[in-house]
Amino acid sequence: PPTSRATRTKPNILITGTPGTGKTTLAGLVTSALPDYQLLEVGKVVAQRNLHCGRDESFDTLILDEDLLLDEMELILGGDDAGGRGVEPQHAARGGSGGWVVDYHSSDLFPERWFDMVIVLRSSTSILNDRLVMRSYSEKKISENIMCEIMDVSFNEALEAYHPSRVLSLPSDSIEEMSDNVSRVVEWAEAWEQSMST
Ligand code: ADP
Ligand code: MN
């Protein structure tokens, strides 16, 4: 049976937000600060394991095969039978016990039971624009992403998919905010572990 949050000893944390808001940076810093936690960069898994059905040329992005991705992630995050195909050994050993820091620009495709906390990063549009220009995104891709940020797409998506008490929106314009966010997530995770062990 799928593992529920009640059987986890460590929380699973989803970090979401518009591309460029700092998800991968935050997820990396959090996993460094919490040595027993592991980073799962969903975009990387999709590309490396071919969990897509080709490329959308006009947006220069891979077209996600959602079913393949969810099956793969269930083995890593949710299941207790992760010894099988394609799962890296360190992932297999960890199946279902929690401690995953997952980084993805979307959140509503995942089962709610996988995550104990959902962080939505927010950046102001001029800062986000500069970051995406630095990344050499096309103008079309930049304006699409800026529009999503202005319309709070990531935040609304998270609020619809998860209980609002698990969704936390955090500003990510500056290094100071990034560092506050790391502390906040780390403290929250440690408190979660404490509450589960008592
Ligand atoms: P994402 O994974 O959400 O696309 P990244 O973590 O790759 O975002 O960050 C995009 C760029 O913006 C990187 O160069 C990163 O260093 C920078 N960046 C992200 N968040 C912040 C922040 N809070 N303050 C300063 N720079 C940031
Ligand atoms: Mn990223």
Short mmCIF file of C-alpha atoms and ligand atoms in Angstrom, two decimals:
data_model
loop_
_atom_site.label_atom_id
_atom_site.label_comp_id
_atom_site.label_asym_id
_atom_site.label_seq_id
_atom_site.Cartn_x
_atom_site.Cartn_y
_atom_site.Cartn_z
CA PRO A 1 0.00 0.00 0.00
CA PRO A 2 1.17 3.54 -0.59
CA THR A 3 2.95 5.12 2.33
CA SER A 4 1.01 7.88 4.02
CA ARG A 5 2.44 10.86 5.84
CA ALA A 6 1.71 9.09 9.10
CA THR A 7 4.45 6.53 8.39
CA ARG A 8 7.13 9.07 7.48
CA THR A 9 9.79 9.93 10.01
CA LYS A 10 10.83 12.99 8.04
CA PRO A 11 8.63 15.36 6.07
CA ASN A 12 8.58 15.63 2.30
CA ILE A 13 8.85 19.22 1.11
CA LEU A 14 7.77 20.53 -2.28
CA ILE A 15 9.39 23.74 -3.50
CA THR A 16 7.45 25.29 -6.33
CA GLY A 17 7.17 28.64 -8.10
CA THR A 18 7.70 30.27 -11.47
CA PRO A 19 11.02 29.41 -13.18
CA GLY A 20 13.72 31.77 -11.90
CA THR A 21 12.24 32.33 -8.43
CA GLY A 22 15.01 30.27 -6.80
CA LYS A 23 13.56 26.78 -6.32
CA THR A 24 16.69 24.84 -7.17
CA THR A 25 18.86 27.18 -5.11
CA LEU A 26 16.61 26.89 -2.06
CA ALA A 27 16.17 23.14 -2.45
CA GLY A 28 19.96 22.70 -2.65
CA LEU A 29 20.60 24.85 0.42
CA VAL A 30 17.90 23.08 2.43
CA THR A 31 19.25 19.62 1.58
CA SER A 32 22.77 20.77 2.51
CA ALA A 33 21.52 22.09 5.84
CA LEU A 34 19.56 18.90 6.55
CA PRO A 35 22.05 16.09 5.92
CA ASP A 36 19.50 13.27 6.00
CA TYR A 37 17.39 14.88 3.31
CA GLN A 38 17.69 14.40 -0.43
CA LEU A 39 17.05 16.66 -3.37
CA LEU A 40 14.75 15.56 -6.17
CA GLU A 41 14.90 17.93 -9.12
CA VAL A 42 11.88 16.82 -11.08
CA GLY A 43 12.94 18.58 -14.29
CA LYS A 44 16.21 16.67 -14.23
CA VAL A 45 14.52 13.32 -13.61
CA VAL A 46 12.14 13.98 -16.51
CA ALA A 47 15.03 14.74 -18.87
CA GLN A 48 17.36 11.97 -17.66
CA ARG A 49 14.78 9.20 -17.61
CA ASN A 50 12.94 10.31 -20.72
CA LEU A 51 9.65 10.87 -18.92
CA HIS A 52 8.45 13.10 -21.73
CA CYS A 53 6.78 12.84 -25.10
CA GLY A 54 9.10 15.12 -27.06
CA ARG A 55 9.85 18.78 -27.07
CA ASP A 56 7.63 21.80 -27.42
CA GLU A 57 9.80 23.80 -29.81
CA SER A 58 7.86 27.03 -29.45
CA PHE A 59 8.53 27.09 -25.69
CA ASP A 60 11.83 25.22 -25.84
CA THR A 61 10.64 22.81 -23.19
CA LEU A 62 10.03 19.08 -22.79
CA ILE A 63 6.43 17.88 -22.95
CA LEU A 64 5.91 16.00 -19.71
CA ASP A 65 4.57 12.45 -19.73
CA GLU A 66 2.66 12.88 -16.50
CA ASP A 67 1.78 9.19 -15.98
CA LEU A 68 5.39 8.08 -16.37
CA LEU A 69 6.58 10.79 -14.00
CA LEU A 70 4.00 9.99 -11.33
CA ASP A 71 4.84 6.26 -11.47
CA GLU A 72 8.52 7.02 -11.10
CA MET A 73 7.94 9.43 -8.23
CA GLU A 74 5.57 7.08 -6.43
CA LEU A 75 8.45 4.60 -6.20
CA ILE A 76 10.72 7.25 -4.78
CA LEU A 77 8.37 9.25 -2.56
CA GLY A 78 5.33 7.25 -1.78
CA GLY A 79 6.04 3.57 -2.10
CA ASP A 80 7.67 0.95 0.06
CA ASP A 81 8.59 -1.24 -2.90
CA ALA A 82 11.23 0.95 -4.42
CA GLY A 83 13.76 -1.81 -5.01
CA GLY A 84 12.74 -2.31 -8.60
CA ARG A 85 13.34 -0.82 -11.94
CA GLY A 86 15.23 2.30 -12.64
CA VAL A 87 15.35 3.62 -9.10
CA GLU A 88 18.81 4.58 -7.95
CA PRO A 89 20.00 2.63 -4.90
CA GLN A 90 20.07 5.59 -2.57
CA HIS A 91 16.50 6.36 -3.58
CA ALA A 92 15.40 2.75 -3.15
CA ALA A 93 16.68 2.68 0.40
CA ARG A 94 14.66 5.76 1.23
CA GLY A 95 11.32 4.92 -0.32
CA GLY A 96 8.47 6.15 1.81
CA SER A 97 10.50 7.28 4.83
CA GLY A 98 10.37 10.94 3.84
CA GLY A 99 13.12 13.52 3.76
CA TRP A 100 12.63 14.47 0.11
CA VAL A 101 13.03 18.04 -1.02
CA VAL A 102 11.31 18.18 -4.39
CA ASP A 103 11.83 21.03 -6.83
CA TYR A 104 9.28 21.59 -9.60
CA HIS A 105 7.55 24.54 -11.24
CA SER A 106 4.16 22.88 -10.96
CA SER A 107 2.42 21.31 -7.97
CA ASP A 108 -1.11 20.22 -8.83
CA LEU A 109 -0.17 17.00 -10.62
CA PHE A 110 1.12 15.33 -7.45
CA PRO A 111 -1.02 13.47 -4.89
CA GLU A 112 -1.58 15.61 -1.84
CA ARG A 113 -0.40 12.79 0.46
CA TRP A 114 3.18 13.02 -0.82
CA PHE A 115 3.93 16.38 0.74
CA ASP A 116 3.87 17.75 4.26
CA MET A 117 4.86 21.25 3.23
CA VAL A 118 4.55 23.16 -0.03
CA ILE A 119 6.71 26.25 -0.43
CA VAL A 120 5.79 28.72 -3.16
CA LEU A 121 8.61 31.13 -4.01
CA ARG A 122 7.72 34.62 -5.28
CA SER A 123 9.84 37.20 -7.00
CA SER A 124 9.07 40.69 -8.21
CA THR A 125 8.74 40.92 -11.95
CA SER A 126 11.74 43.10 -12.75
CA ILE A 127 14.03 40.81 -10.77
CA LEU A 128 12.51 37.71 -12.32
CA ASN A 129 12.89 39.25 -15.75
CA ASP A 130 16.60 39.87 -15.17
CA ARG A 131 17.13 36.30 -13.98
CA LEU A 132 15.38 34.83 -17.00
CA VAL A 133 17.31 37.08 -19.38
CA MET A 134 20.51 35.82 -17.72
CA ARG A 135 19.28 32.34 -18.46
CA SER A 136 18.91 33.20 -22.16
CA TYR A 137 15.23 32.31 -22.26
CA SER A 138 13.40 33.47 -25.37
CA GLU A 139 11.30 36.63 -25.12
CA LYS A 140 8.19 34.52 -25.47
CA LYS A 141 9.20 32.23 -22.62
CA ILE A 142 10.16 35.19 -20.45
CA SER A 143 6.86 37.01 -20.95
CA GLU A 144 4.90 33.81 -20.35
CA ASN A 145 6.70 33.24 -17.06
CA ILE A 146 6.39 36.87 -15.97
CA MET A 147 2.66 36.71 -16.69
CA CYS A 148 2.35 33.56 -14.54
CA GLU A 149 4.16 35.29 -11.70
CA ILE A 150 1.94 38.39 -11.93
CA MET A 151 -1.18 36.22 -11.90
CA ASP A 152 0.04 34.12 -8.94
CA VAL A 153 -0.37 30.95 -10.96
CA SER A 154 1.97 28.82 -8.82
CA PHE A 155 0.45 30.02 -5.57
CA ASN A 156 -3.14 29.50 -6.70
CA GLU A 157 -2.27 26.09 -8.08
CA ALA A 158 -0.74 25.04 -4.76
CA LEU A 159 -3.70 26.37 -2.78
CA GLU A 160 -6.11 24.37 -4.90
CA ALA A 161 -4.10 21.16 -4.68
CA TYR A 162 -3.03 21.15 -1.00
CA HIS A 163 -4.56 22.06 2.31
CA PRO A 164 -3.85 25.79 2.78
CA SER A 165 -2.21 25.10 6.15
CA ARG A 166 0.57 23.26 4.31
CA VAL A 167 1.16 25.98 1.72
CA LEU A 168 3.65 28.72 2.51
CA SER A 169 4.42 31.60 0.17
CA LEU A 170 7.91 33.08 0.59
CA PRO A 171 9.55 36.10 -1.09
CA SER A 172 12.72 35.36 -3.05
CA ASP A 173 14.11 38.63 -4.38
CA SER A 174 17.36 38.84 -2.44
CA ILE A 175 20.11 36.75 -0.90
CA GLU A 176 18.82 37.80 2.54
CA GLU A 177 15.37 36.47 1.73
CA MET A 178 16.89 33.26 0.39
CA SER A 179 18.82 32.81 3.60
CA ASP A 180 15.70 33.53 5.72
CA ASN A 181 13.83 30.97 3.64
CA VAL A 182 16.47 28.31 4.25
CA SER A 183 16.28 28.89 8.01
CA ARG A 184 12.52 28.85 7.96
CA VAL A 185 12.24 25.58 6.05
CA VAL A 186 14.99 23.90 8.08
CA GLU A 187 13.38 24.95 11.39
CA TRP A 188 10.00 23.80 10.21
CA ALA A 189 11.37 20.39 9.13
CA GLU A 190 13.14 19.89 12.45
CA ALA A 191 9.98 20.81 14.34
CA TRP A 192 8.00 18.36 12.21
CA GLU A 193 10.43 15.54 13.05
CA GLN A 194 10.22 16.41 16.74
CA SER A 195 6.46 16.36 16.71
CA MET A 196 6.43 12.95 15.01
CA SER A 197 8.89 11.41 17.46
CA THR A 198 7.02 12.42 20.61
P1 ADP B 1 14.50 28.07 -10.32
O1 ADP B 1 15.03 26.73 -9.93
O2 ADP B 1 13.24 28.45 -9.58
O3 ADP B 1 14.33 28.24 -11.79
P2 ADP B 1 17.13 29.03 -9.56
O4 ADP B 1 17.33 28.50 -8.17
O5 ADP B 1 17.79 28.30 -10.66
O6 ADP B 1 15.56 29.18 -9.86
O7 ADP B 1 17.55 30.56 -9.54
C1 ADP B 1 17.61 31.31 -10.74
C2 ADP B 1 18.70 32.37 -10.61
O8 ADP B 1 18.30 33.37 -9.70
C3 ADP B 1 20.02 31.83 -10.09
O9 ADP B 1 21.06 32.53 -10.73
C4 ADP B 1 19.98 32.17 -8.61
O10 ADP B 1 21.25 32.34 -8.09
C5 ADP B 1 19.19 33.46 -8.61
N1 ADP B 1 18.37 33.59 -7.40
C6 ADP B 1 17.33 32.81 -7.05
N2 ADP B 1 16.76 33.21 -5.91
C7 ADP B 1 17.47 34.29 -5.52
C8 ADP B 1 17.37 35.18 -4.39
N3 ADP B 1 16.42 35.02 -3.44
N4 ADP B 1 18.25 36.18 -4.31
C9 ADP B 1 19.20 36.36 -5.25
N5 ADP B 1 19.34 35.57 -6.33
C10 ADP B 1 18.49 34.55 -6.47
MN MN B 2 15.38 25.04 -11.19
#
